[in-house]
PDB file of C-alpha atoms and ligand atoms in Angstrom:
ATOM      1  CA  MET H  29     -13.997  14.403  11.505  1.00 43.00           C
ATOM      2  CA  SER H  30     -11.856  17.058   9.952  1.00 44.00           C
ATOM      3  CA  LEU H  31     -12.042  18.552   6.513  1.00 47.00           C
ATOM      4  CA  GLU H  32      -8.372  19.693   6.437  1.00 47.00           C
ATOM      5  CA  SER H  33      -9.094  20.390   2.820  1.00 42.00           C
ATOM      6  CA  GLY H  34      -6.438  22.267   0.929  1.00 46.00           C
ATOM      7  CA  GLY H  35      -8.332  21.078  -2.151  1.00 54.00           C
ATOM      8  CA  GLY H  36     -11.909  20.849  -0.933  1.00 87.00           C
ATOM      9  CA  LEU H  37     -13.871  17.617  -0.842  1.00 94.00           C
ATOM     10  CA  LEU H  38     -13.184  14.614  -3.011  1.00 97.00           C
ATOM     11  CA  ALA H  39     -16.245  12.622  -4.061  1.00 97.00           C
ATOM     12  CA  GLY H  40     -16.627   9.005  -5.123  1.00 98.00           C
ATOM     13  CA  VAL H  41     -19.558   7.218  -6.770  1.00 97.00           C
ATOM     14  CA  ALA H  42     -19.565   3.465  -7.381  1.00 96.00           C
ATOM     15  CA  PHE H  43     -22.521   1.764  -9.041  1.00 93.00           C
ATOM     16  CA  GLY H  44     -22.993  -1.947  -8.489  1.00 88.00           C
ATOM     17  CA  GLU H  45     -25.455  -4.168 -10.292  1.00 81.00           C
ATOM     18  CA  ARG H  46     -28.032  -3.637  -7.544  1.00 81.00           C
ATOM     19  CA  ASP H  47     -26.880  -0.546  -5.626  1.00 90.00           C
ATOM     20  CA  VAL H  48     -24.919   2.669  -5.627  1.00 94.00           C
ATOM     21  CA  ARG H  49     -22.382   3.734  -3.014  1.00 96.00           C
ATOM     22  CA  VAL H  50     -21.297   7.346  -2.665  1.00 97.00           C
ATOM     23  CA  ALA H  51     -18.674   8.917  -0.405  1.00 97.00           C
ATOM     24  CA  VAL H  52     -16.987  12.211   0.333  1.00 97.00           C
ATOM     25  CA  ALA H  53     -13.397  12.471   1.539  1.00 97.00           C
ATOM     26  CA  ASN H  54     -10.983  15.168   2.593  1.00 95.00           C
ATOM     27  CA  GLY H  55      -7.908  16.198   0.617  1.00 93.00           C
ATOM     28  CA  SER H  56      -5.955  13.409   2.315  1.00 94.00           C
ATOM     29  CA  ARG H  57      -8.396  10.873   0.802  1.00 95.00           C
ATOM     30  CA  GLU H  58      -9.838   9.935   4.186  1.00 96.00           C
ATOM     31  CA  ILE H  59     -13.508   9.054   3.767  1.00 96.00           C
ATOM     32  CA  LEU H  60     -15.599  11.374   5.961  1.00 96.00           C
ATOM     33  CA  ALA H  61     -19.042  10.001   5.126  1.00 96.00           C
ATOM     34  CA  GLN H  62     -20.519   7.393   2.835  1.00 96.00           C
ATOM     35  CA  GLN H  63     -23.861   5.886   1.971  1.00 96.00           C
ATOM     36  CA  LEU H  64     -25.110   2.791   0.161  1.00 95.00           C
ATOM     37  CA  MET H  65     -28.500   2.808  -1.564  1.00 93.00           C
ATOM     38  CA  PRO H  66     -30.285  -0.087  -3.290  1.00 90.00           C
ATOM     39  CA  LEU H  67     -31.141   0.471  -6.930  1.00 87.00           C
ATOM     40  CA  GLN H  68     -33.337  -1.279  -9.492  1.00 83.00           C
ATOM     41  CA  ALA H  69     -31.230  -2.819 -12.287  1.00 74.00           C
ATOM     42  CA  ASP H  70     -33.563  -1.360 -14.945  1.00 79.00           C
ATOM     43  CA  HIS H  71     -33.251   2.297 -13.867  1.00 83.00           C
ATOM     44  CA  VAL H  72     -32.345   4.870 -16.527  1.00 85.00           C
ATOM     45  CA  ALA H  73     -28.983   6.632 -16.366  1.00 88.00           C
ATOM     46  CA  ASP H  74     -30.456  10.098 -15.630  1.00 89.00           C
ATOM     47  CA  GLU H  75     -32.269   8.716 -12.601  1.00 89.00           C
ATOM     48  CA  GLY H  76     -29.098   7.011 -11.341  1.00 90.00           C
ATOM     49  CA  MET H  77     -26.946  10.109 -11.795  1.00 92.00           C
ATOM     50  CA  GLU H  78     -29.537  12.389 -10.216  1.00 92.00           C
ATOM     51  CA  ARG H  79     -29.767  10.122  -7.206  1.00 92.00           C
ATOM     52  CA  ALA H  80     -25.974   9.960  -6.867  1.00 94.00           C
ATOM     53  CA  ALA H  81     -25.725  13.769  -7.143  1.00 94.00           C
ATOM     54  CA  ARG H  82     -28.418  14.222  -4.478  1.00 93.00           C
ATOM     55  CA  LEU H  83     -26.730  11.735  -2.134  1.00 94.00           C
ATOM     56  CA  LEU H  84     -23.397  13.518  -2.568  1.00 95.00           C
ATOM     57  CA  ALA H  85     -25.011  16.882  -1.788  1.00 94.00           C
ATOM     58  CA  ASP H  86     -26.533  15.376   1.397  1.00 94.00           C
ATOM     59  CA  LEU H  87     -23.197  13.839   2.415  1.00 95.00           C
ATOM     60  CA  ALA H  88     -21.360  17.125   1.835  1.00 94.00           C
ATOM     61  CA  GLU H  89     -23.829  18.756   4.235  1.00 93.00           C
ATOM     62  CA  THR H  90     -23.312  16.095   6.891  1.00 93.00           C
ATOM     63  CA  VAL H  91     -19.593  17.010   6.987  1.00 92.00           C
ATOM     64  CA  SER H  92     -20.503  20.697   7.412  1.00 84.00           C
ATOM     65  CA  SER H  93     -19.704  21.471   3.821  1.00 86.00           C
ATOM     66  CA  GLY H  94     -21.589  22.078   0.601  1.00 87.00           C
ATOM     67  CA  VAL H  95     -21.819  20.521  -2.836  1.00 88.00           C
ATOM     68  CA  GLU H  96     -19.835  23.525  -4.168  1.00 91.00           C
ATOM     69  CA  ASP H  97     -16.847  22.299  -2.100  1.00 93.00           C
ATOM     70  CA  ILE H  98     -16.537  19.094  -4.152  1.00 95.00           C
ATOM     71  CA  SER H  99     -13.378  19.544  -6.235  1.00 94.00           C
ATOM     72  CA  ALA H 100     -13.387  16.281  -8.222  1.00 96.00           C
ATOM     73  CA  ILE H 101     -15.444  13.109  -8.603  1.00 96.00           C
ATOM     74  CA  GLY H 102     -14.315   9.555  -9.303  1.00 97.00           C
ATOM     75  CA  PHE H 103     -17.241   7.703 -10.894  1.00 96.00           C
ATOM     76  CA  GLY H 104     -17.452   3.952 -11.408  1.00 94.00           C
ATOM     77  CA  LEU H 105     -19.835   1.793 -13.438  1.00 91.00           C
ATOM     78  CA  PRO H 106     -19.865  -2.030 -13.470  1.00 88.00           C
ATOM     79  CA  MET H 107     -19.397  -2.202 -17.241  1.00 84.00           C
ATOM     80  CA  PRO H 108     -16.830  -1.328 -19.909  1.00 82.00           C
ATOM     81  CA  VAL H 109     -16.521   2.437 -20.207  1.00 84.00           C
ATOM     82  CA  ASP H 110     -14.657   4.716 -22.572  1.00 80.00           C
ATOM     83  CA  ALA H 111     -12.455   6.600 -20.138  1.00 74.00           C
ATOM     84  CA  ILE H 112     -11.472   9.139 -22.831  1.00 77.00           C
ATOM     85  CA  SER H 113     -14.920  10.097 -24.164  1.00 79.00           C
ATOM     86  CA  GLY H 114     -16.623   9.518 -20.801  1.00 78.00           C
ATOM     87  CA  GLU H 115     -19.286   7.224 -22.268  1.00 81.00           C
ATOM     88  CA  ALA H 116     -20.746   4.059 -20.777  1.00 80.00           C
ATOM     89  CA  GLY H 117     -20.032   1.330 -23.296  1.00 71.00           C
ATOM     90  CA  SER H 118     -22.341  -1.631 -22.792  1.00 68.00           C
ATOM     91  CA  ASP H 119     -25.959  -2.397 -22.031  1.00 64.00           C
ATOM     92  CA  ALA H 120     -25.313  -5.892 -20.690  1.00 67.00           C
ATOM     93  CA  VAL H 121     -25.361  -4.990 -16.986  1.00 70.00           C
ATOM     94  CA  LEU H 122     -27.220  -1.691 -16.548  1.00 77.00           C
ATOM     95  CA  PRO H 123     -29.232  -1.386 -19.760  1.00 74.00           C
ATOM     96  CA  GLY H 124     -30.229   2.250 -19.177  1.00 80.00           C
ATOM     97  CA  TRP H 125     -26.664   3.577 -19.382  1.00 83.00           C
ATOM     98  CA  ARG H 126     -25.346   2.609 -22.808  1.00 81.00           C
ATOM     99  CA  GLY H 127     -23.987   5.539 -24.846  1.00 82.00           C
ATOM    100  CA  VAL H 128     -24.681   8.048 -22.057  1.00 86.00           C
ATOM    101  CA  ASN H 129     -21.906  10.607 -21.599  1.00 90.00           C
ATOM    102  CA  VAL H 130     -21.504  10.268 -17.853  1.00 89.00           C
ATOM    103  CA  THR H 131     -18.643  12.725 -17.365  1.00 90.00           C
ATOM    104  CA  ASP H 132     -20.515  15.555 -19.118  1.00 91.00           C
ATOM    105  CA  ALA H 133     -23.782  14.875 -17.304  1.00 90.00           C
ATOM    106  CA  MET H 134     -22.268  14.482 -13.818  1.00 91.00           C
ATOM    107  CA  SER H 135     -19.988  17.508 -14.279  1.00 91.00           C
ATOM    108  CA  ALA H 136     -23.094  19.525 -15.135  1.00 90.00           C
ATOM    109  CA  TYR H 137     -24.959  18.242 -12.039  1.00 87.00           C
ATOM    110  CA  LEU H 138     -22.120  18.912  -9.600  1.00 89.00           C
ATOM    111  CA  ARG H 139     -19.989  21.557 -11.380  1.00 91.00           C
ATOM    112  CA  ALA H 140     -16.803  19.598 -10.790  1.00 93.00           C
ATOM    113  CA  PRO H 141     -14.605  17.460 -13.074  1.00 94.00           C
ATOM    114  CA  VAL H 142     -15.463  13.753 -13.292  1.00 95.00           C
ATOM    115  CA  ALA H 143     -13.218  10.765 -14.032  1.00 93.00           C
ATOM    116  CA  LEU H 144     -15.208   7.773 -15.288  1.00 92.00           C
ATOM    117  CA  ASP H 145     -13.896   4.254 -14.886  1.00 92.00           C
ATOM    118  CA  ASN H 146     -14.968   0.656 -14.643  1.00 90.00           C
ATOM    119  CA  THR H 147     -15.567  -0.378 -11.006  1.00 93.00           C
ATOM    120  CA  ALA H 148     -13.159  -3.341 -11.273  1.00 93.00           C
ATOM    121  CA  ASN H 149     -10.420  -0.863 -12.253  1.00 95.00           C
ATOM    122  CA  LEU H 150     -11.409   1.416  -9.372  1.00 96.00           C
ATOM    123  CA  ALA H 151     -11.360  -1.496  -6.937  1.00 97.00           C
ATOM    124  CA  ALA H 152      -7.906  -2.449  -8.221  1.00 97.00           C
ATOM    125  CA  LEU H 153      -6.796   1.150  -7.631  1.00 98.00           C
ATOM    126  CA  GLY H 154      -8.276   1.073  -4.117  1.00 98.00           C
ATOM    127  CA  GLU H 155      -6.518  -2.191  -3.256  1.00 98.00           C
ATOM    128  CA  LEU H 156      -3.299  -0.879  -4.865  1.00 98.00           C
ATOM    129  CA  ARG H 157      -3.241   2.342  -2.848  1.00 97.00           C
ATOM    130  CA  ALA H 158      -4.829   1.247   0.418  1.00 97.00           C
ATOM    131  CA  GLY H 159      -5.413  -2.528   0.480  1.00 97.00           C
ATOM    132  CA  GLY H 160      -4.050  -5.925  -0.483  1.00 97.00           C
ATOM    133  CA  LEU H 161      -2.067  -4.803  -3.542  1.00 98.00           C
ATOM    134  CA  ARG H 162      -0.020  -2.152  -1.683  1.00 97.00           C
ATOM    135  CA  GLY H 163       3.581  -2.273  -2.856  1.00 97.00           C
ATOM    136  CA  VAL H 164       2.745  -4.654  -5.736  1.00 97.00           C
ATOM    137  CA  ARG H 165       4.267  -3.708  -9.123  1.00 97.00           C
ATOM    138  CA  ASN H 166       2.449  -6.281 -11.245  1.00 97.00           C
ATOM    139  CA  GLY H 167      -0.771  -7.733  -9.948  1.00 97.00           C
ATOM    140  CA  CYS H 168      -4.444  -8.267 -10.434  1.00 97.00           C
ATOM    141  CA  TYR H 169      -7.645  -7.588  -8.501  1.00 98.00           C
ATOM    142  CA  LEU H 170     -10.275 -10.214  -9.213  1.00 97.00           C
ATOM    143  CA  LYS H 171     -13.858  -9.290  -8.403  1.00 94.00           C
ATOM    144  CA  PHE H 172     -15.961 -12.398  -7.980  1.00 93.00           C
ATOM    145  CA  SER H 173     -19.552 -11.360  -7.427  1.00 90.00           C
ATOM    146  CA  TYR H 174     -22.693 -11.369  -9.639  1.00 89.00           C
ATOM    147  CA  GLY H 175     -20.208 -11.609 -12.509  1.00 90.00           C
ATOM    148  CA  VAL H 176     -16.421 -11.833 -12.691  1.00 93.00           C
ATOM    149  CA  GLY H 177     -14.232  -8.858 -13.512  1.00 93.00           C
ATOM    150  CA  ALA H 178     -10.591  -7.967 -13.100  1.00 95.00           C
ATOM    151  CA  GLY H 179      -8.493  -4.859 -12.658  1.00 96.00           C
ATOM    152  CA  ILE H 180      -4.926  -5.264 -13.865  1.00 97.00           C
ATOM    153  CA  VAL H 181      -1.918  -3.513 -12.347  1.00 97.00           C
ATOM    154  CA  ILE H 182       1.201  -3.181 -14.499  1.00 97.00           C
ATOM    155  CA  ASP H 183       4.319  -1.343 -13.318  1.00 97.00           C
ATOM    156  CA  GLY H 184       2.469   0.018 -10.307  1.00 96.00           C
ATOM    157  CA  GLU H 185      -0.419   1.548 -12.309  1.00 96.00           C
ATOM    158  CA  VAL H 186      -3.895   0.295 -13.184  1.00 95.00           C
ATOM    159  CA  TYR H 187      -3.809  -0.803 -16.818  1.00 95.00           C
ATOM    160  CA  ARG H 188      -6.920   0.215 -18.754  1.00 89.00           C
ATOM    161  CA  GLY H 189      -6.054  -0.878 -22.285  1.00 88.00           C
ATOM    162  CA  SER H 190      -6.550   1.205 -25.422  1.00 84.00           C
ATOM    163  CA  ALA H 191     -10.241   1.885 -24.808  1.00 78.00           C
ATOM    164  CA  GLY H 192     -10.624   1.263 -21.086  1.00 78.00           C
ATOM    165  CA  THR H 193     -11.950  -2.281 -21.351  1.00 81.00           C
ATOM    166  CA  ALA H 194      -8.918  -4.255 -20.145  1.00 88.00           C
ATOM    167  CA  GLY H 195      -9.667  -6.863 -17.494  1.00 90.00           C
ATOM    168  CA  GLU H 196     -12.995  -8.195 -18.847  1.00 90.00           C
ATOM    169  CA  ILE H 197     -12.125 -11.707 -17.750  1.00 94.00           C
ATOM    170  CA  GLY H 198     -15.809 -12.627 -17.336  1.00 93.00           C
ATOM    171  CA  HIS H 199     -16.157 -12.528 -21.113  1.00 92.00           C
ATOM    172  CA  VAL H 200     -13.248 -14.783 -21.936  1.00 93.00           C
ATOM    173  CA  THR H 201     -14.638 -17.656 -24.030  1.00 94.00           C
ATOM    174  CA  ILE H 202     -14.577 -20.939 -22.118  1.00 91.00           C
ATOM    175  CA  ASP H 203     -16.769 -22.955 -24.515  1.00 93.00           C
ATOM    176  CA  GLU H 204     -17.509 -21.657 -28.001  1.00 94.00           C
ATOM    177  CA  ASN H 205     -20.584 -23.870 -28.174  1.00 96.00           C
ATOM    178  CA  GLY H 206     -21.723 -22.847 -24.703  1.00 95.00           C
ATOM    179  CA  PRO H 207     -24.787 -20.848 -23.673  1.00 94.00           C
ATOM    180  CA  ILE H 208     -25.385 -17.321 -24.998  1.00 95.00           C
ATOM    181  CA  CYS H 209     -23.941 -14.684 -22.663  1.00 92.00           C
ATOM    182  CA  ARG H 210     -25.579 -11.339 -21.876  1.00 85.00           C
ATOM    183  CA  CYS H 211     -22.755  -9.738 -23.929  1.00 85.00           C
ATOM    184  CA  GLY H 212     -24.019 -11.584 -27.022  1.00 89.00           C
ATOM    185  CA  ASN H 213     -21.190 -14.094 -27.331  1.00 93.00           C
ATOM    186  CA  ARG H 214     -21.309 -17.769 -26.482  1.00 96.00           C
ATOM    187  CA  GLY H 215     -19.793 -19.651 -23.588  1.00 95.00           C
ATOM    188  CA  CYS H 216     -18.146 -16.743 -21.725  1.00 95.00           C
ATOM    189  CA  LEU H 217     -16.789 -17.470 -18.226  1.00 96.00           C
ATOM    190  CA  ASP H 218     -19.738 -15.459 -16.846  1.00 95.00           C
ATOM    191  CA  THR H 219     -22.231 -17.945 -18.305  1.00 96.00           C
ATOM    192  CA  PHE H 220     -20.679 -20.615 -16.040  1.00 97.00           C
ATOM    193  CA  VAL H 221     -19.857 -18.699 -12.878  1.00 97.00           C
ATOM    194  CA  GLY H 222     -22.137 -15.617 -12.977  1.00 95.00           C
ATOM    195  CA  SER H 223     -24.894 -15.384 -10.367  1.00 94.00           C
ATOM    196  CA  ARG H 224     -27.582 -16.612 -12.780  1.00 93.00           C
ATOM    197  CA  ALA H 225     -25.651 -19.786 -13.533  1.00 96.00           C
ATOM    198  CA  LEU H 226     -24.905 -20.507  -9.870  1.00 97.00           C
ATOM    199  CA  ILE H 227     -28.474 -19.832  -8.744  1.00 97.00           C
ATOM    200  CA  SER H 228     -30.047 -21.892 -11.536  1.00 97.00           C
ATOM    201  CA  SER H 229     -27.766 -24.878 -10.871  1.00 97.00           C
ATOM    202  CA  LEU H 230     -29.245 -25.065  -7.356  1.00 97.00           C
ATOM    203  CA  ALA H 231     -32.855 -24.284  -8.313  1.00 97.00           C
ATOM    204  CA  ALA H 232     -34.029 -27.907  -8.543  1.00 97.00           C
ATOM    205  CA  SER H 233     -32.407 -29.061  -5.303  1.00 97.00           C
ATOM    206  CA  HIS H 234     -32.583 -25.931  -3.129  1.00 97.00           C
ATOM    207  CA  GLY H 235     -35.340 -23.754  -4.590  1.00 96.00           C
ATOM    208  CA  PRO H 236     -34.853 -20.019  -5.174  1.00 94.00           C
ATOM    209  CA  LEU H 237     -31.708 -18.669  -3.484  1.00 96.00           C
ATOM    210  CA  ARG H 238     -29.884 -15.357  -3.627  1.00 95.00           C
ATOM    211  CA  LEU H 239     -26.167 -15.307  -4.307  1.00 95.00           C
ATOM    212  CA  LYS H 240     -25.383 -14.407  -0.710  1.00 94.00           C
ATOM    213  CA  ASP H 241     -27.602 -17.284   0.515  1.00 97.00           C
ATOM    214  CA  ILE H 242     -25.416 -19.671  -1.480  1.00 98.00           C
ATOM    215  CA  VAL H 243     -22.268 -18.285   0.178  1.00 98.00           C
ATOM    216  CA  HIS H 244     -23.779 -18.394   3.675  1.00 98.00           C
ATOM    217  CA  ARG H 245     -25.126 -21.933   3.250  1.00 98.00           C
ATOM    218  CA  ALA H 246     -21.816 -23.147   1.854  1.00 98.00           C
ATOM    219  CA  LEU H 247     -20.011 -21.708   4.878  1.00 98.00           C
ATOM    220  CA  ALA H 248     -22.576 -23.444   7.120  1.00 98.00           C
ATOM    221  CA  GLY H 249     -21.739 -26.791   5.495  1.00 97.00           C
ATOM    222  CA  ASP H 250     -24.443 -27.255   2.842  1.00 98.00           C
ATOM    223  CA  LEU H 251     -22.870 -29.746   0.437  1.00 98.00           C
ATOM    224  CA  GLY H 252     -24.730 -28.610  -2.717  1.00 98.00           C
ATOM    225  CA  CYS H 253     -23.819 -24.950  -2.164  1.00 98.00           C
ATOM    226  CA  ARG H 254     -20.231 -25.940  -1.397  1.00 98.00           C
ATOM    227  CA  ARG H 255     -20.006 -27.910  -4.613  1.00 98.00           C
ATOM    228  CA  VAL H 256     -21.328 -25.007  -6.689  1.00 98.00           C
ATOM    229  CA  ILE H 257     -18.817 -22.617  -5.132  1.00 98.00           C
ATOM    230  CA  GLU H 258     -15.891 -25.029  -5.504  1.00 98.00           C
ATOM    231  CA  ASP H 259     -16.737 -25.633  -9.170  1.00 97.00           C
ATOM    232  CA  ALA H 260     -16.969 -21.878  -9.782  1.00 97.00           C
ATOM    233  CA  GLY H 261     -13.573 -21.362  -8.141  1.00 97.00           C
ATOM    234  CA  ARG H 262     -12.067 -24.072 -10.321  1.00 97.00           C
ATOM    235  CA  ARG H 263     -13.461 -22.576 -13.531  1.00 96.00           C
ATOM    236  CA  VAL H 264     -12.265 -19.099 -12.626  1.00 97.00           C
ATOM    237  CA  GLY H 265      -8.864 -20.574 -11.741  1.00 97.00           C
ATOM    238  CA  VAL H 266      -8.521 -21.935 -15.289  1.00 96.00           C
ATOM    239  CA  ALA H 267      -9.168 -18.463 -16.731  1.00 96.00           C
ATOM    240  CA  VAL H 268      -6.880 -16.830 -14.157  1.00 97.00           C
ATOM    241  CA  ALA H 269      -4.110 -19.246 -15.185  1.00 97.00           C
ATOM    242  CA  GLY H 270      -4.265 -17.581 -18.618  1.00 95.00           C
ATOM    243  CA  VAL H 271      -3.832 -14.170 -16.980  1.00 95.00           C
ATOM    244  CA  VAL H 272      -0.885 -15.524 -14.963  1.00 97.00           C
ATOM    245  CA  ASN H 273       0.772 -16.886 -18.119  1.00 96.00           C
ATOM    246  CA  LEU H 274       0.336 -13.580 -19.955  1.00 95.00           C
ATOM    247  CA  LEU H 275       1.218 -11.113 -17.214  1.00 95.00           C
ATOM    248  CA  ASN H 276       3.346 -13.044 -14.708  1.00 96.00           C
ATOM    249  CA  PRO H 277       1.859 -11.096 -11.767  1.00 97.00           C
ATOM    250  CA  GLU H 278       3.333 -11.272  -8.269  1.00 97.00           C
ATOM    251  CA  ALA H 279      -0.038 -11.141  -6.518  1.00 98.00           C
ATOM    252  CA  ILE H 280      -3.729 -11.661  -7.237  1.00 98.00           C
ATOM    253  CA  VAL H 281      -6.225 -10.456  -4.651  1.00 98.00           C
ATOM    254  CA  VAL H 282      -9.791 -11.755  -4.739  1.00 97.00           C
ATOM    255  CA  GLY H 283     -12.734  -9.604  -3.660  1.00 96.00           C
ATOM    256  CA  GLY H 284     -16.503  -9.542  -4.209  1.00 93.00           C
ATOM    257  CA  LEU H 285     -19.376 -11.430  -2.609  1.00 93.00           C
ATOM    258  CA  LEU H 286     -18.057 -14.899  -3.552  1.00 96.00           C
ATOM    259  CA  ALA H 287     -14.705 -14.119  -1.928  1.00 96.00           C
ATOM    260  CA  GLU H 288     -16.556 -14.206   1.409  1.00 96.00           C
ATOM    261  CA  ALA H 289     -16.556 -17.996   1.012  1.00 97.00           C
ATOM    262  CA  GLY H 290     -12.810 -17.794   1.815  1.00 96.00           C
ATOM    263  CA  ASP H 291     -10.861 -21.013   1.354  1.00 97.00           C
ATOM    264  CA  LEU H 292     -13.931 -22.752  -0.080  1.00 97.00           C
ATOM    265  CA  ILE H 293     -13.387 -20.713  -3.223  1.00 97.00           C
ATOM    266  CA  LEU H 294      -9.710 -19.767  -2.986  1.00 97.00           C
ATOM    267  CA  GLY H 295      -8.603 -23.405  -2.541  1.00 98.00           C
ATOM    268  CA  PRO H 296     -10.084 -24.747  -5.819  1.00 98.00           C
ATOM    269  CA  LEU H 297      -9.073 -21.523  -7.590  1.00 98.00           C
ATOM    270  CA  ARG H 298      -5.484 -21.998  -6.475  1.00 98.00           C
ATOM    271  CA  GLU H 299      -5.486 -25.686  -7.463  1.00 98.00           C
ATOM    272  CA  ALA H 300      -6.741 -24.907 -10.979  1.00 97.00           C
ATOM    273  CA  LEU H 301      -4.231 -22.099 -11.312  1.00 97.00           C
ATOM    274  CA  ASP H 302      -1.371 -24.402 -10.304  1.00 97.00           C
ATOM    275  CA  ARG H 303      -2.597 -27.084 -12.692  1.00 97.00           C
ATOM    276  CA  CYS H 304      -3.088 -24.845 -15.730  1.00 97.00           C
ATOM    277  CA  ALA H 305      -0.477 -22.069 -15.527  1.00 97.00           C
ATOM    278  CA  ILE H 306       3.189 -22.353 -16.451  1.00 96.00           C
ATOM    279  CA  PRO H 307       4.830 -23.805 -13.308  1.00 96.00           C
ATOM    280  CA  SER H 308       7.340 -20.953 -12.894  1.00 95.00           C
ATOM    281  CA  ALA H 309       4.600 -18.299 -13.207  1.00 95.00           C
ATOM    282  CA  ALA H 310       2.216 -20.214 -10.902  1.00 96.00           C
ATOM    283  CA  ALA H 311       4.948 -20.709  -8.303  1.00 96.00           C
ATOM    284  CA  THR H 312       5.648 -16.990  -7.949  1.00 95.00           C
ATOM    285  CA  VAL H 313       2.094 -15.642  -7.817  1.00 97.00           C
ATOM    286  CA  GLU H 314       0.518 -15.110  -4.434  1.00 97.00           C
ATOM    287  CA  LEU H 315      -3.248 -15.578  -4.262  1.00 97.00           C
ATOM    288  CA  ARG H 316      -4.953 -13.926  -1.306  1.00 95.00           C
ATOM    289  CA  PRO H 317      -8.199 -12.267  -0.231  1.00 96.00           C
ATOM    290  CA  ALA H 318      -8.630  -8.569  -1.017  1.00 97.00           C
ATOM    291  CA  GLU H 319      -8.532  -6.312   2.060  1.00 97.00           C
ATOM    292  CA  LEU H 320     -11.101  -3.588   1.470  1.00 97.00           C
ATOM    293  CA  GLY H 321     -14.192  -5.787   1.054  1.00 92.00           C
ATOM    294  CA  ASP H 322     -17.112  -4.026  -0.608  1.00 90.00           C
ATOM    295  CA  GLU H 323     -15.439  -0.644  -0.101  1.00 95.00           C
ATOM    296  CA  ALA H 324     -12.640  -1.301  -2.613  1.00 96.00           C
ATOM    297  CA  ASP H 325     -14.568   0.419  -5.446  1.00 96.00           C
ATOM    298  CA  ILE H 326     -15.378   3.543  -3.469  1.00 98.00           C
ATOM    299  CA  VAL H 327     -11.864   3.865  -2.017  1.00 98.00           C
ATOM    300  CA  GLY H 328     -10.553   3.610  -5.598  1.00 98.00           C
ATOM    301  CA  ALA H 329     -13.096   6.218  -6.749  1.00 98.00           C
ATOM    302  CA  ILE H 330     -11.809   8.661  -4.102  1.00 98.00           C
ATOM    303  CA  HIS H 331      -8.201   8.025  -5.199  1.00 98.00           C
ATOM    304  CA  ARG H 332      -9.254   8.545  -8.836  1.00 96.00           C
ATOM    305  CA  ALA H 333     -10.876  11.864  -7.852  1.00 97.00           C
ATOM    306  CA  SER H 334      -7.689  12.846  -6.046  1.00 96.00           C
ATOM    307  CA  MET H 335      -5.578  12.097  -9.154  1.00 94.00           C
ATOM    308  CA  LEU H 336      -7.976  14.202 -11.239  1.00 90.00           C
ATOM    309  CA  SER H 337      -7.912  17.126  -8.837  1.00 84.00           C
ATOM    310  CA  HIS H 338      -4.100  17.096  -8.825  1.00 78.00           C
ATOM    311  CA  THR H 339      -4.053  17.002 -12.641  1.00 73.00           C
ATOM    312  CA  ASN H 340      -6.361  20.033 -12.708  1.00 62.00           C
ATOM    313  CA  ILE H 341      -4.249  21.958 -10.243  1.00 52.00           C
ATOM    314  CA  SER H 342      -1.066  21.296 -12.219  1.00 43.00           C
ATOM    315  CA  ILE H 343      -2.728  22.386 -15.477  1.00 40.00           C
ATOM    316  CA  SER H 344      -4.129  25.672 -14.134  1.00 35.00           C
TER     317      SER H 344
HETATM  318 ZN1   ZN X  27     -19.934 -12.521 -22.375  1.00 78.90          ZN
END
């Protein structure tokens, strides 16, 4: 492992709904060390940031460096964030983070500049620079896990929208009379294909299952689990057809825990997309699995840190 710095260490932090992954990389964005830690969903933001800062300090030491060598941090949260103000913008996923100024707090912990982003955007950036969206000008990363999120690529850049909340496909209304969503609206896509919906639809027949149990059982041939996954793929495909009509992307890559079901989910998704999108747009979009697996977010976070460190160098 070589530091070959030139700009010190780059750090990445990516919070999931149930865990946090941190990594340090050299100036060439090669990850030198990383760690994944489980996390309670109801933790407060200070606790989460402190833990991430401590893990980064430990990782810096393992690559014979120190926390003072970290030159920039890419920081991802699984929720809408205000990339300009640096504030976490929703309490639907990690309730302890809403309104917290993450960039100020993390910069104070680690004495390095922080770029805050939504993890779906970071994963899109990771896939764009080092995974399945390489070379794609207009595309989309679809994260299909405990909820559904998307990172949109337009003209070779991740598109964040006016306030950083672009890509919230999980909260597209599917049924305005549908169940109440954790965002407060009714009938969002997430209320049909989020982990709670999938798990509860199997509760009577299969008892309590975790999301990954559903994927594993479906792959092993369990008909009920297969049906739930196929239906979820179909519903997401209908929403993705809307994205295809609006953006006319050349490629959509699908990542997240549900993507591990492979063709079981991609097949119905593709069918629904072909059925619901404009034929010319559907015909030109390639749908394929993402390449970086559960590391897409952290790879994107390192690339985000690298962009920030280059911005800082050019300013000074
Ligand atoms: Zn919602």
